[in-house]
């Protein structure tokens, strides 16, 4: 019984390791069992035990010994293969088909239970989370800033006389402003009074209305009059957008303003910038934002910067900052919170 | 070092042994040739000593060494030879230079794995740099950290081993020895190292033999060869050629043995490394030792880990290619996954655990020289023990007396507190003879010491008698002053007796003649015997009683001496000129008094230690250079041959049949003589080792000891060898663990050993076994604990690749777990107390009971690790969701998320995030994931405490473990909440609720494992037979099986008894 167990447990080593005491007893017991068969033999003190006695075992040992003498690698490989699939005992990886199915069953059961546990936990999580209001907004308290056109780079490099170098900016801006088309805005959104918050009380799951921000507000930068947004004349328009944050409200009576200047170097590299809307600010009526589930048509306000007179043929680093109470624009390791830095290099 | 090159071919008989350079391993070019010669030399060393100098006549000797046997060599020639042969010292065992040792620590086993991963990291970083991949320098940092970890751990373990070898150094005593040589007819004192072949050397009692000598004259010379052959008795030396075997012949004295008596003059026939002693020493230092069991286990573990790592890596390499990542990305992923599988902290954990145990063992007087040897004792399945000095006290002691027809027993324990007092008249006479007819004496200035501890001059058996009399009778000095010696015939091998004549004690003019010697010789002189102080004529009845007593004491392996006396007639009164050359006094019709027998007694603690080893399933084999009878007696005395087991001879004697008719298998015990061993092939030796449980090898040479050890190892046993003499050192080196004696052991043996018993107490080995087994069990727990957290560390990266979610756990946080929070708890498991009586278990089978096997990996990775990973992911999703990113929103967001130019990424609420803002959330997630791993690791630590018992059975008594729990929590909190961590390690403060997310999973882990353990305890065999998924290792199997194995052993023994009786 014990022996069976052992060999099943260690199939890769079929010939047992018999140095252990209990094993030796086992051998002794074998001796006892067939002790009557053979009569006597042997000489002197250190006697070689009768060979016939353990014929079976001997044979096996010899076989394995033969194997031993072979190439060690070959032998290892054989053991490996036998471990993977042992045709004699119909075992793979030291397990029989039956035990494999048991293992699979138990693991299946185990993982199924785990799946149940995590499902339950996730369910509980969703119970505690509102789909309308984020639980914590501390990590996005202050809005980030993005500019358009955006082409995975913050360097605006173009040559006025070569439309190919700036055409993609125009396309990008045009595409971006499609959602701001006056007709669309008038159709979808309401015209709400400027200078004050557009507060819509009511339960969380009620749909909210959105204020209009028309393309025409951007005047010279709307692309309506100058379809090249000034790029053809070397007076590029760049749109600035503040990141949406649920519940963000600028200080009452003090809307967030945008101001740009040369970041490093000669202040006079930029001689004039026109802002549209002229206030260079995001009107209060666009706040607060109620989240995308209910505030479906919300249109982010924009400020367009028209760089009408910039030094040409030279890279000019520009820093545009948001200004207003509650706005942080000097976080050291985040260059997009409350500010954005880009370079203009207009060639003629 | 220059001496190393000159190590000669080891044939002392060759006059100019060819000096082949054979050990300069540093020269790489002629490597192959060198290896061959080295191998050949090793084979040669393993053979028995061959020399013929002892068979030569003096004349031949004189010619051979071209030396004048009276005047010696000329000083000039001696100088020449000295230059040719080099100084007469043993080449110090090839000590590896410190930097090599250091490098070994740095680049062995586990460390190598870490180095490789570190290099892989640099490669990955290099690839990223080369192809301008925009990414963080995580790989660079990881590579550096890995290298630093290996470096620090290497330094630490180097420092540990250097410390213990420093203790070793202190053993060495560097007293320069002097030798007296005759050169050019002049006697001169020179340093031993200047002695050359052919020198005439004089030695006297107390000297150390300066080189191998062929005696040309000797006066009562006796040498103590115990360090070479293991014989505990001094051997007499003469000029006669008495035995073919140079080790047994009388006319050779061996280098570094001691002359204890008499004086002698001899020709130096070999010096330095070519001496017999030198050969053994170089045999020992030339032996390659195998891997330690724990080393092999760690290698096995590395194989498993690399297997898993490569499997995962390749799978995900293919997967990521299939998912459309570029090959470059895929390669980076591949490396990342492989590296992530390496448990960075485990090397340090294992090292610290081993160090702790080594320290604990050192406190219990086991000094471990090599850290990995700490565990080896625990896996030991066979102990080959030397007899002299290890099992015995290495000093002759009076054990029995026979007088008044009774055998009396004397206390032979180390302290010898029991005083032997008998009121019998005969006893007084016996004591007087033992004290007076005795040439031994105490050395001066030892009055304060207990008698047993005092040093004596003279023969060991005489010293034994001296001490015995001093202790049980009274001051021998006084006795000798009262009855001064007037004449004496010293003992010699032809007479076999010693005689002395003394004045009467009371000052009366008469003399008394006293004699002691070989009992049968003594009895021949006697016509009467003393019984209770009365003289009776010797009759047959008395003779029979004498014979019985003599053979009984002799059968105990004791050296028996007879004592008799004669009151000389008044004609021999004061002033009579006794002549011991032409005997002019009566030497017959003496009065027989009694017998005294002596033995080198076993140490007191040995029998219980042996029986403890037995019950721990360890086979104890005695391997000694001493005689079979003595060896067998001691073996019986200490339980190596237990009561009730018999050798073939015993059975034959009991049943009255010739020995050839005894069935070999009935005799479980066997005593094998060295000369029989010499004629055996390895198959026969295997048979002996396999078929007998109680084995004694007697009269073995050092080479044979080596063969026996190798034989045991071939059978798969892990062998410990204990020994103190030079003759043991090859076996000590060859053994899986060599154990030397700290006090009595020779330097050579200590050099060869891995472990040193500072108190020379065999019983300390049992402590060592216990500690070794415990650390094996506990290392298993530590590793299980450490490995588990690997899964929650890898899965984030895998899901990052597959699902495209923001990375839930970063490199820094992984390192914080592996090298920070997991460290102390993992180490604290080393302090865990055993779950069951580890000394009642069988030793582990090195082939099946592995440190880490697929069960352990299965449980750690497949079960507990998975739960932990779920806990981490749940926390991750909670943090993300509460910050605005719902789980489903996260799928596939990876590319946008990691784009630093995308600063308006929308979350589930339509809010827009800059790159940095969302990265802060991501790093908060890393911190939260980290925290939840810490939380689930609490549960893991508690379940890893035990592998079988419930925690409720085991209790939480391990204070270090509780400290570990607190420490890991505090460290995690510190990492999360310390201001500035956001900049330093990018870890951010967590909300309290985020800590709690993982707690349910901790509870799940705990419950799961308690259930598993319950099933193991209730139905070990049932689960085992049906697929052993729940078992962690073969260890459980062993634990549950032992009681049954023991009963079987009992029944088989009983059956054997029955059968033996009917035969």
mmCIF file of C-alpha atoms in Angstrom, chain A residues 178-341:
data_model
loop_
_atom_site.group_PDB
_atom_site.id
_atom_site.type_symbol
_atom_site.label_atom_id
_atom_site.label_comp_id
_atom_site.label_asym_id
_atom_site.label_seq_id
_atom_site.Cartn_x
_atom_site.Cartn_y
_atom_site.Cartn_z
ATOM 1 C CA UNK A 178 -17.871 72.038 -36.809
ATOM 2 C CA UNK A 179 -19.546 71.480 -33.453
ATOM 3 C CA UNK A 180 -19.608 75.254 -32.879
ATOM 4 C CA UNK A 181 -21.410 76.133 -36.076
ATOM 5 C CA UNK A 182 -23.969 78.815 -35.323
ATOM 6 C CA UNK A 183 -26.813 76.852 -36.868
ATOM 7 C CA UNK A 184 -26.039 73.807 -34.822
ATOM 8 C CA UNK A 185 -25.673 75.730 -31.598
ATOM 9 C CA UNK A 186 -28.892 77.575 -32.129
ATOM 10 C CA UNK A 187 -30.686 74.357 -32.806
ATOM 11 C CA UNK A 188 -29.324 72.362 -29.871
ATOM 12 C CA UNK A 189 -28.550 74.828 -27.115
ATOM 13 C CA UNK A 190 -30.133 77.705 -25.355
ATOM 14 C CA UNK A 191 -28.995 81.240 -25.276
ATOM 15 C CA UNK A 192 -28.491 81.930 -21.637
ATOM 16 C CA UNK A 193 -27.731 85.214 -19.933
ATOM 17 C CA UNK A 194 -24.056 86.076 -19.762
ATOM 18 C CA UNK A 195 -22.174 87.001 -16.631
ATOM 19 C CA UNK A 196 -23.799 84.528 -14.323
ATOM 20 C CA UNK A 197 -23.750 80.823 -13.636
ATOM 21 C CA UNK A 198 -26.185 78.712 -15.568
ATOM 22 C CA UNK A 199 -27.415 76.767 -12.584
ATOM 23 C CA UNK A 200 -29.976 74.053 -13.226
ATOM 24 C CA UNK A 201 -31.390 72.611 -10.051
ATOM 25 C CA UNK A 202 -33.338 69.447 -9.982
ATOM 26 C CA UNK A 203 -32.495 65.859 -9.448
ATOM 27 C CA UNK A 204 -29.204 64.419 -10.628
ATOM 28 C CA UNK A 205 -30.660 62.307 -13.376
ATOM 29 C CA UNK A 206 -32.546 65.144 -15.067
ATOM 30 C CA UNK A 207 -31.220 66.167 -18.444
ATOM 31 C CA UNK A 208 -29.517 69.521 -18.393
ATOM 32 C CA UNK A 209 -29.540 72.231 -20.982
ATOM 33 C CA UNK A 210 -26.395 73.695 -22.429
ATOM 34 C CA UNK A 211 -25.505 77.262 -23.318
ATOM 35 C CA UNK A 212 -24.653 78.264 -26.838
ATOM 36 C CA UNK A 213 -21.101 79.017 -27.853
ATOM 37 C CA UNK A 214 -21.262 80.094 -31.428
ATOM 38 C CA UNK A 215 -18.442 79.916 -33.879
ATOM 39 C CA UNK A 216 -19.109 83.487 -34.777
ATOM 40 C CA UNK A 217 -18.055 84.563 -31.314
ATOM 41 C CA UNK A 218 -14.513 83.961 -32.480
ATOM 42 C CA UNK A 219 -14.712 86.706 -35.102
ATOM 43 C CA UNK A 220 -11.523 86.779 -37.135
ATOM 44 C CA UNK A 221 -10.580 83.406 -35.845
ATOM 45 C CA UNK A 222 -13.869 81.756 -36.653
ATOM 46 C CA UNK A 223 -12.725 80.820 -40.110
ATOM 47 C CA UNK A 224 -15.832 82.321 -41.506
ATOM 48 C CA UNK A 225 -14.254 85.410 -42.941
ATOM 49 C CA UNK A 226 -10.723 84.097 -43.345
ATOM 50 C CA UNK A 227 -10.974 80.398 -44.133
ATOM 51 C CA UNK A 228 -7.229 80.007 -43.479
ATOM 52 C CA UNK A 229 -7.509 81.283 -39.888
ATOM 53 C CA UNK A 230 -4.780 83.789 -40.613
ATOM 54 C CA UNK A 231 -2.170 81.179 -41.431
ATOM 55 C CA UNK A 232 -1.875 82.387 -45.007
ATOM 56 C CA UNK A 233 -0.897 85.828 -43.744
ATOM 57 C CA UNK A 234 1.370 84.727 -40.987
ATOM 58 C CA UNK A 235 -1.156 85.756 -38.331
ATOM 59 C CA UNK A 236 -2.168 82.356 -36.965
ATOM 60 C CA UNK A 237 -5.211 81.774 -34.808
ATOM 61 C CA UNK A 238 -4.827 79.393 -31.934
ATOM 62 C CA UNK A 239 -7.822 78.316 -29.910
ATOM 63 C CA UNK A 240 -7.546 77.691 -26.227
ATOM 64 C CA UNK A 241 -9.873 75.385 -24.392
ATOM 65 C CA UNK A 242 -10.169 74.774 -20.683
ATOM 66 C CA UNK A 243 -10.667 71.176 -19.587
ATOM 67 C CA UNK A 244 -14.148 70.288 -18.441
ATOM 68 C CA UNK A 245 -14.508 69.540 -14.802
ATOM 69 C CA UNK A 246 -17.760 68.536 -13.227
ATOM 70 C CA UNK A 247 -18.967 71.209 -10.830
ATOM 71 C CA UNK A 248 -16.177 73.653 -11.575
ATOM 72 C CA UNK A 249 -17.219 77.270 -11.035
ATOM 73 C CA UNK A 250 -14.961 80.246 -11.543
ATOM 74 C CA UNK A 251 -15.203 83.035 -9.042
ATOM 75 C CA UNK A 252 -18.483 84.971 -9.405
ATOM 76 C CA UNK A 253 -17.949 88.222 -11.271
ATOM 77 C CA UNK A 254 -14.415 87.262 -12.083
ATOM 78 C CA UNK A 255 -14.392 84.970 -15.078
ATOM 79 C CA UNK A 256 -11.264 83.068 -15.984
ATOM 80 C CA UNK A 257 -9.081 85.130 -18.272
ATOM 81 C CA UNK A 258 -6.492 84.125 -20.759
ATOM 82 C CA UNK A 259 -3.291 86.002 -21.259
ATOM 83 C CA UNK A 260 -0.381 85.105 -23.450
ATOM 84 C CA UNK A 261 3.144 86.358 -23.551
ATOM 85 C CA UNK A 262 6.583 85.360 -24.633
ATOM 86 C CA UNK A 263 7.749 82.718 -22.239
ATOM 87 C CA UNK A 264 11.449 83.359 -22.396
ATOM 88 C CA UNK A 265 13.327 85.957 -24.309
ATOM 89 C CA UNK A 266 12.419 89.268 -25.803
ATOM 90 C CA UNK A 267 8.968 90.485 -24.781
ATOM 91 C CA UNK A 268 8.709 92.311 -28.056
ATOM 92 C CA UNK A 269 8.824 89.222 -30.167
ATOM 93 C CA UNK A 270 5.072 89.312 -29.942
ATOM 94 C CA UNK A 271 3.880 92.726 -30.528
ATOM 95 C CA UNK A 272 0.155 92.195 -30.464
ATOM 96 C CA UNK A 273 -2.391 89.513 -29.783
ATOM 97 C CA UNK A 274 -6.108 89.811 -30.384
ATOM 98 C CA UNK A 275 -8.361 87.742 -28.187
ATOM 99 C CA UNK A 276 -11.827 86.571 -29.218
ATOM 100 C CA UNK A 277 -14.195 86.959 -27.458
ATOM 101 C CA UNK A 278 -12.618 90.275 -26.738
ATOM 102 C CA UNK A 279 -12.880 89.838 -23.003
ATOM 103 C CA UNK A 280 -10.359 87.010 -23.375
ATOM 104 C CA UNK A 281 -12.336 85.138 -20.778
ATOM 105 C CA UNK A 282 -14.631 82.159 -20.381
ATOM 106 C CA UNK A 283 -18.033 83.460 -19.584
ATOM 107 C CA UNK A 284 -19.625 82.331 -16.330
ATOM 108 C CA UNK A 285 -22.722 81.053 -18.073
ATOM 109 C CA UNK A 286 -20.859 77.996 -19.262
ATOM 110 C CA UNK A 287 -20.462 76.846 -15.697
ATOM 111 C CA UNK A 288 -21.095 74.568 -13.899
ATOM 112 C CA UNK A 289 -20.699 71.413 -15.954
ATOM 113 C CA UNK A 290 -23.065 68.626 -14.923
ATOM 114 C CA UNK A 291 -21.323 65.585 -16.412
ATOM 115 C CA UNK A 292 -21.687 63.954 -19.776
ATOM 116 C CA UNK A 293 -24.604 61.735 -18.870
ATOM 117 C CA UNK A 294 -27.080 64.566 -18.344
ATOM 118 C CA UNK A 295 -25.268 67.532 -19.839
ATOM 119 C CA UNK A 296 -25.164 65.964 -23.262
ATOM 120 C CA UNK A 297 -24.796 68.943 -25.517
ATOM 121 C CA UNK A 298 -22.451 70.908 -23.337
ATOM 122 C CA UNK A 299 -20.191 73.009 -25.462
ATOM 123 C CA UNK A 300 -16.858 73.996 -24.048
ATOM 124 C CA UNK A 301 -16.210 77.698 -24.310
ATOM 125 C CA UNK A 302 -13.181 78.785 -26.275
ATOM 126 C CA UNK A 303 -10.825 81.708 -26.368
ATOM 127 C CA UNK A 304 -9.104 82.373 -29.658
ATOM 128 C CA UNK A 305 -5.713 84.016 -29.712
ATOM 129 C CA UNK A 306 -4.900 85.838 -32.884
ATOM 130 C CA UNK A 307 -1.174 86.414 -33.133
ATOM 131 C CA UNK A 308 -1.345 89.352 -35.439
ATOM 132 C CA UNK A 309 2.229 90.527 -35.167
ATOM 133 C CA UNK A 310 4.871 88.025 -34.285
ATOM 134 C CA UNK A 311 8.529 88.057 -35.144
ATOM 135 C CA UNK A 312 9.053 85.923 -38.191
ATOM 136 C CA UNK A 313 11.682 83.358 -39.013
ATOM 137 C CA UNK A 314 12.419 82.674 -35.429
ATOM 138 C CA UNK A 315 11.049 80.290 -32.815
ATOM 139 C CA UNK A 316 9.040 82.233 -30.294
ATOM 140 C CA UNK A 317 8.047 80.401 -27.113
ATOM 141 C CA UNK A 318 4.622 81.451 -26.018
ATOM 142 C CA UNK A 319 3.035 80.862 -22.660
ATOM 143 C CA UNK A 320 -0.700 81.222 -22.307
ATOM 144 C CA UNK A 321 -2.004 81.253 -18.783
ATOM 145 C CA UNK A 322 -5.399 81.177 -17.189
ATOM 146 C CA UNK A 323 -5.925 83.776 -14.600
ATOM 147 C CA UNK A 324 -8.600 84.017 -11.989
ATOM 148 C CA UNK A 325 -9.361 83.124 -8.479
ATOM 149 C CA UNK A 326 -9.051 79.401 -7.748
ATOM 150 C CA UNK A 327 -6.953 78.845 -10.838
ATOM 151 C CA UNK A 328 -3.495 77.373 -10.347
ATOM 152 C CA UNK A 329 -1.085 77.920 -13.166
ATOM 153 C CA UNK A 330 2.307 77.268 -11.660
ATOM 154 C CA UNK A 331 2.381 73.552 -10.878
ATOM 155 C CA UNK A 332 5.988 72.610 -11.434
ATOM 156 C CA UNK A 333 5.628 69.179 -12.958
ATOM 157 C CA UNK A 334 2.405 69.683 -14.858
ATOM 158 C CA UNK A 335 2.760 72.130 -17.708
ATOM 159 C CA UNK A 336 -0.837 71.863 -18.747
ATOM 160 C CA UNK A 337 -2.610 72.905 -15.598
ATOM 161 C CA UNK A 338 -3.763 76.484 -15.976
ATOM 162 C CA UNK A 339 -1.253 77.165 -18.692
ATOM 163 C CA UNK A 340 0.073 75.945 -21.974
ATOM 164 C CA UNK A 341 3.392 76.563 -23.615
#
